[in-house]
Tab-separated table of C-alpha atoms in Angstrom:
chain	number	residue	atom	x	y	z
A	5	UNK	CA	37.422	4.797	71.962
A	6	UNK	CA	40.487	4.221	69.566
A	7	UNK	CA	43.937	5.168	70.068
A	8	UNK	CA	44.435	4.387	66.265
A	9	UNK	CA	48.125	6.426	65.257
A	10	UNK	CA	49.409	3.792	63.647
A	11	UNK	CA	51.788	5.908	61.372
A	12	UNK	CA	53.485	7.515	64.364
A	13	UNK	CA	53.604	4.733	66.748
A	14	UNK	CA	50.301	5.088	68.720
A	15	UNK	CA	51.985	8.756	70.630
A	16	UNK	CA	50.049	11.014	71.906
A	17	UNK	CA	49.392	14.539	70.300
A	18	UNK	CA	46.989	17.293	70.963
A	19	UNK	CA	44.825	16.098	68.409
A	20	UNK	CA	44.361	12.833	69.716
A	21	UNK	CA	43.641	14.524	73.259
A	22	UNK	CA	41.296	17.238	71.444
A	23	UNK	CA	39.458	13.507	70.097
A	24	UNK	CA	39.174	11.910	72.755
A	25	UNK	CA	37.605	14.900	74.934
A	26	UNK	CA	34.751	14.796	72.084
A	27	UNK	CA	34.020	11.289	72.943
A	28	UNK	CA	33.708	12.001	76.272
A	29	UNK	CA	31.382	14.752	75.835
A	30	UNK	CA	29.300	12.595	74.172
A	31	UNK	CA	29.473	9.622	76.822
A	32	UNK	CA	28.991	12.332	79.607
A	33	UNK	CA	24.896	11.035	79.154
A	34	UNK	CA	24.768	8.550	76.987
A	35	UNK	CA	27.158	5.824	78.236
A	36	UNK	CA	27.746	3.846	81.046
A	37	UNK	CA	31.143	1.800	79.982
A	38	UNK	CA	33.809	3.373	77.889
A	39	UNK	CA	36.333	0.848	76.716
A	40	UNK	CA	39.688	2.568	75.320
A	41	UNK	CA	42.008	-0.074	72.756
A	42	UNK	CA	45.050	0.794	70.635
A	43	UNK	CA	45.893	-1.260	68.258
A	44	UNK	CA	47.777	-4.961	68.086
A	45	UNK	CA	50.963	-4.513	68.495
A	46	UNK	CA	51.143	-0.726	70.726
A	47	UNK	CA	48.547	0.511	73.233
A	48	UNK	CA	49.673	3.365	73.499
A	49	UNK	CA	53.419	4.601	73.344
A	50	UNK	CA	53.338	7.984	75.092
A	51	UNK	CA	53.952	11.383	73.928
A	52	UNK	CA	55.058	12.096	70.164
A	53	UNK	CA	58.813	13.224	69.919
A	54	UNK	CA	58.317	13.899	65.945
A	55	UNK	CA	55.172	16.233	67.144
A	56	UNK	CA	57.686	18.127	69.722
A	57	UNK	CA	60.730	17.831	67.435
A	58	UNK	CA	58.512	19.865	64.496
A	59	UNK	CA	57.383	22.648	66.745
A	60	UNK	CA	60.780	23.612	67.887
A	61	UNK	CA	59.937	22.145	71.127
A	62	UNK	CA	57.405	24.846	71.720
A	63	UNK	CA	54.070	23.010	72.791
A	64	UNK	CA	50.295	23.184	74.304
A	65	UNK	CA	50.785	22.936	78.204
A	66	UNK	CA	49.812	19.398	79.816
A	67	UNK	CA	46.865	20.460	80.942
A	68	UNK	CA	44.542	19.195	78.321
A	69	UNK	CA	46.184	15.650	78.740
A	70	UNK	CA	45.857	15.890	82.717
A	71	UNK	CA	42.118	16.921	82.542
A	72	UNK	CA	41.774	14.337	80.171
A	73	UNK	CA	42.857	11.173	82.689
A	74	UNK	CA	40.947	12.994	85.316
A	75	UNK	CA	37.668	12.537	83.077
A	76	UNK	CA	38.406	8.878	82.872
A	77	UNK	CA	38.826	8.590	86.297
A	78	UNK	CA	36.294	10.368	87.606
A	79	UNK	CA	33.701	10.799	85.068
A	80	UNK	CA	30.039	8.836	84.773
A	81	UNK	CA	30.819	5.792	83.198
A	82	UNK	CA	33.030	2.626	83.788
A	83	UNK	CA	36.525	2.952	81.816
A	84	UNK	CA	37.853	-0.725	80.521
A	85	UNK	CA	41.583	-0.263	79.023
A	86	UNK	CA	42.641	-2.874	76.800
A	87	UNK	CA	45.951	-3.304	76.289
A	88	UNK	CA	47.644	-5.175	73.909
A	89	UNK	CA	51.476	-4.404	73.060
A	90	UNK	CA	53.396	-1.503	74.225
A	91	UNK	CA	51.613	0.863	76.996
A	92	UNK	CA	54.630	3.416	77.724
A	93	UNK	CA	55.496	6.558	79.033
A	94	UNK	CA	51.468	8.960	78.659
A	95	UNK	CA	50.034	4.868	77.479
A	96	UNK	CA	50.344	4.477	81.559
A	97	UNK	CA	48.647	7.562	82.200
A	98	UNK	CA	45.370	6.050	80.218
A	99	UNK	CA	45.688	2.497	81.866
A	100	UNK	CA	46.233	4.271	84.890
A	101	UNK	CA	43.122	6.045	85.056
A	102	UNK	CA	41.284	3.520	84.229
A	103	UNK	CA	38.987	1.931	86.515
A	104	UNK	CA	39.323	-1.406	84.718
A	105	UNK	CA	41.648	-2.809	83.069
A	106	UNK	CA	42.677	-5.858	81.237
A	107	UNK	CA	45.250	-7.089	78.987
A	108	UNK	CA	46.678	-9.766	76.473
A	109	UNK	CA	50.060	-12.410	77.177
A	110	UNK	CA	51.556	-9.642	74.878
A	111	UNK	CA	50.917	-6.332	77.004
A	112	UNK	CA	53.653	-4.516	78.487
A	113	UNK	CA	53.977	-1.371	80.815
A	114	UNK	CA	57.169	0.718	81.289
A	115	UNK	CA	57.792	4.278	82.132
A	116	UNK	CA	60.892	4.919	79.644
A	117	UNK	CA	60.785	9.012	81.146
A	118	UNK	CA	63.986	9.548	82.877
A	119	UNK	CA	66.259	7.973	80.229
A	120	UNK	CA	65.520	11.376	78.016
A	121	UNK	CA	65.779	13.576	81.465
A	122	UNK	CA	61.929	13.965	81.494
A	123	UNK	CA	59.744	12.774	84.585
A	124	UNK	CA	56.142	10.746	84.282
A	125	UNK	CA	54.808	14.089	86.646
A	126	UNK	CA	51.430	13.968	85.195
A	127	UNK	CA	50.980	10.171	85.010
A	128	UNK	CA	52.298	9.730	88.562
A	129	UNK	CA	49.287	10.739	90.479
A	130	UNK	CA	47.131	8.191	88.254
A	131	UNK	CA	49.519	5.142	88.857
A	132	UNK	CA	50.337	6.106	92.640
A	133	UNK	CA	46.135	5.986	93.361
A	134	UNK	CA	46.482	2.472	91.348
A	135	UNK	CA	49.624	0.691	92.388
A	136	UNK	CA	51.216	2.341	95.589
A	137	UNK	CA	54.205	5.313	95.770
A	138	UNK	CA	56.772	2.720	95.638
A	139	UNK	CA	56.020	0.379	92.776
A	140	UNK	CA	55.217	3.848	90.594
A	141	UNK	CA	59.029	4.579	92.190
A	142	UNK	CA	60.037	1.644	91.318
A	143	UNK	CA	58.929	1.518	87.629
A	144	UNK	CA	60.058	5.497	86.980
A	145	UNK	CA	63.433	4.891	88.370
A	146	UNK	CA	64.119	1.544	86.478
A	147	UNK	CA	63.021	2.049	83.325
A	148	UNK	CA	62.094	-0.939	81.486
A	149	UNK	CA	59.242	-2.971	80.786
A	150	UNK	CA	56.643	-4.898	83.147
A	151	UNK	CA	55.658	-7.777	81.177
A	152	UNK	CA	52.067	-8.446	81.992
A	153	UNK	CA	52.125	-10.860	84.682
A	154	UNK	CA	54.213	-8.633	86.577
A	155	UNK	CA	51.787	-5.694	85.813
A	156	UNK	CA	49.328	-7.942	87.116
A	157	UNK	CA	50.863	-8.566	90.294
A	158	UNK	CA	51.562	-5.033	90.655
A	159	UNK	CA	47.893	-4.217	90.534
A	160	UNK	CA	48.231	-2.588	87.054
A	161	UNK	CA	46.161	-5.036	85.094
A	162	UNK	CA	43.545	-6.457	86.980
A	163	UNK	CA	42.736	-9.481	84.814
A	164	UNK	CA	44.270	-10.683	81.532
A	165	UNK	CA	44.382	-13.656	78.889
A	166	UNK	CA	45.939	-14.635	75.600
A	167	UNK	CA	42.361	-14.337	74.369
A	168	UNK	CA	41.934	-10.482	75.534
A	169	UNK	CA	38.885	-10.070	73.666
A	170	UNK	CA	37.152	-12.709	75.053
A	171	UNK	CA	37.807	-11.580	78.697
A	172	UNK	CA	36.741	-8.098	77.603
A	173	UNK	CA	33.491	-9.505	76.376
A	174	UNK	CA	33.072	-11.407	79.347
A	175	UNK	CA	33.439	-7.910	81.715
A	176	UNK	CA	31.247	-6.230	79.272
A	177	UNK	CA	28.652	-8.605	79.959
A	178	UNK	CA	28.834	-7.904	83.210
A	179	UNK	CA	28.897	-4.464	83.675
A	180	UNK	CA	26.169	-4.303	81.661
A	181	UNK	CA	23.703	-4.761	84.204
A	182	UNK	CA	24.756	-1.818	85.889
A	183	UNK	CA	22.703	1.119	85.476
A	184	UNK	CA	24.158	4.679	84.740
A	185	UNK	CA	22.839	6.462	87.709
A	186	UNK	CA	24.251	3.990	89.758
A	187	UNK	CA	27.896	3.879	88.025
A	188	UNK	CA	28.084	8.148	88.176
A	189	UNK	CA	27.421	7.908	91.813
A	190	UNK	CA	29.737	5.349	92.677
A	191	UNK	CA	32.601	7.183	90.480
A	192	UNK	CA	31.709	10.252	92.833
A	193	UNK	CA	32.210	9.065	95.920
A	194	UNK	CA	35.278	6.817	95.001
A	195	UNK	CA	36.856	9.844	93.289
A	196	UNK	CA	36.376	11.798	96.480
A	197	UNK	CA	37.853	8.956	98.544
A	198	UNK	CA	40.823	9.172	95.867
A	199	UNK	CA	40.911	12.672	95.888
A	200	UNK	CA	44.752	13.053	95.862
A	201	UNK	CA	44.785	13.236	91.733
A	202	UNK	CA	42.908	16.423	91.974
A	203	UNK	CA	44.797	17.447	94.667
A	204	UNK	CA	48.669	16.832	92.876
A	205	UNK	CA	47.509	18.529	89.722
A	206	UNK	CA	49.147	21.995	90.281
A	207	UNK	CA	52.326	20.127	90.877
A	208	UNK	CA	52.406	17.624	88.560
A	209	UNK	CA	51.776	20.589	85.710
A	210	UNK	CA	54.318	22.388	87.189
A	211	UNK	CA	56.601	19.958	87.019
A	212	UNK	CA	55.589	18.900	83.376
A	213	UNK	CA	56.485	21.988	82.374
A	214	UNK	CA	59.894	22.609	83.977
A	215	UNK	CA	61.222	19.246	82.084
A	216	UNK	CA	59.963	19.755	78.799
A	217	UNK	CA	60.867	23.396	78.761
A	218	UNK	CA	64.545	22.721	79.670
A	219	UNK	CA	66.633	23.122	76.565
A	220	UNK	CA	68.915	19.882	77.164
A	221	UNK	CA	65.995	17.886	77.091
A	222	UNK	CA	64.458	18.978	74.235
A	223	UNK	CA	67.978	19.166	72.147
A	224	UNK	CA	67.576	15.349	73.362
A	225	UNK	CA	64.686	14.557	71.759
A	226	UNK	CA	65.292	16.324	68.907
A	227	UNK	CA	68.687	14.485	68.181
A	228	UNK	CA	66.655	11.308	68.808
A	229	UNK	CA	63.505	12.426	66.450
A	230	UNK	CA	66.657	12.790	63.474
A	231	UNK	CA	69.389	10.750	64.131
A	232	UNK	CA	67.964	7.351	66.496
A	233	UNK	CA	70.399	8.639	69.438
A	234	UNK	CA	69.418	8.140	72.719
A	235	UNK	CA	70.206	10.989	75.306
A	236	UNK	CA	72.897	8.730	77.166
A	237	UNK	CA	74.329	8.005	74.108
A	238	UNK	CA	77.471	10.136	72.481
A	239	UNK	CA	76.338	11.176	68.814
């Protein structure tokens, strides 16, 4: 599975959600290792401000998106991210979920949220069950980029090399040998001993939807969409 936006920066929309629920539907049976790759230079750089900034601000709840990570995370098959590049903002959420992933010498992984008064509310649930309350806190209050040995040490990315697609062959290989009856049951039983994504999701919607439905934000992405100005910055 493709993230493959290269025109708008590898962001999210609902079509790209709408996408990659169809492939899931189709690995429901049929697969027992989904592997999810951007492209060179951005994994995936969250949600798309041009996308927001054309429909007045008026979107599709988060719903579709949080449904979506819970899939990865607790559907029938083993998910491999790889990330190479930029993995920001709704790019966690997909690393996050994932049950494996590695990563390049060029892979980073920052929550950039709460410089345009947003909050990473559905992604937090995801990278909380990976990496811990505080190093989530950590990364959502600061801001900027983990490069990838620090993502690494953080529990983020669990292996990576300069030769990325190597290492992913060499996992592949692998997990190969595992057979899909085997991999759904394991995902059942460690998404039940997880359970606290399913558990946050009324919040974390909520939440979603009190940030991006507060006109000061969304005035602040809009000036950033047109002009390049950041929100802390005086147009």
């Amino acid at each position: 599975m493709q993230i493959h936006r290269p025109e708008a920066q590898n962001t999210i929309d609902d079509r790209l959600i709408d996408e990659c629920s169809d492939v899931l539907d189709r690995c429901e049976d049929a697969a027992t290792i989904v592997v999810i790759e951007g492209l060179p230079e951005t994994f995936c750089f969250g949600a798309d401000f041009s996308a927001i900034r054309a429909a007045q601000g008026v979107m599709r709840g988060p719903e579709p998106l949080y449904d979506l990570w819970m899939r990865l995370t607790t559907g029938p098959y083993v998910v491999i991210s790889h990330v190479r590049g930029k993995a920001n903002a709704g790019g966690i959420g997909f690393v996050a979920a994932s049950d494996i992933v590695v990563a390049d010498a060029t892979a980073t992984f920052s929550l950039s949220e709460l410089l345009f008064g947003l909050i990473p509310a559905c992604v937090m649930p995801f990278l909380v069950r990976r990496v811990g309350f505080q190093k989530a806190h950590y990364m959502t209050l600061m801001t900027h980029p983990l490069d990838v040995s620090q993502a690494a040490a953080y529990g983020l990315v669990d292996a990576y090399d300069a030769n990325s697609d190597a290492l992913l062959r060499r996992h592949l290989s692998r997990l190969r040998r595992l057979s899909k009856t085997a991999v759904a049951r394991y995902k059942r039983f460690s998404s039940a001993l997880g359970g606290a994504v399913a558990a946050s999701r009324p919040l974390a919607l909520a939440t979603n939807k009190e940030v991006f439905s507060d006109p000061r934000n969304i005035e602040g992405i809009m000036r950033y969409v047109d002009e390049g100005i950041f929100p802390w910055e005086r147009p």
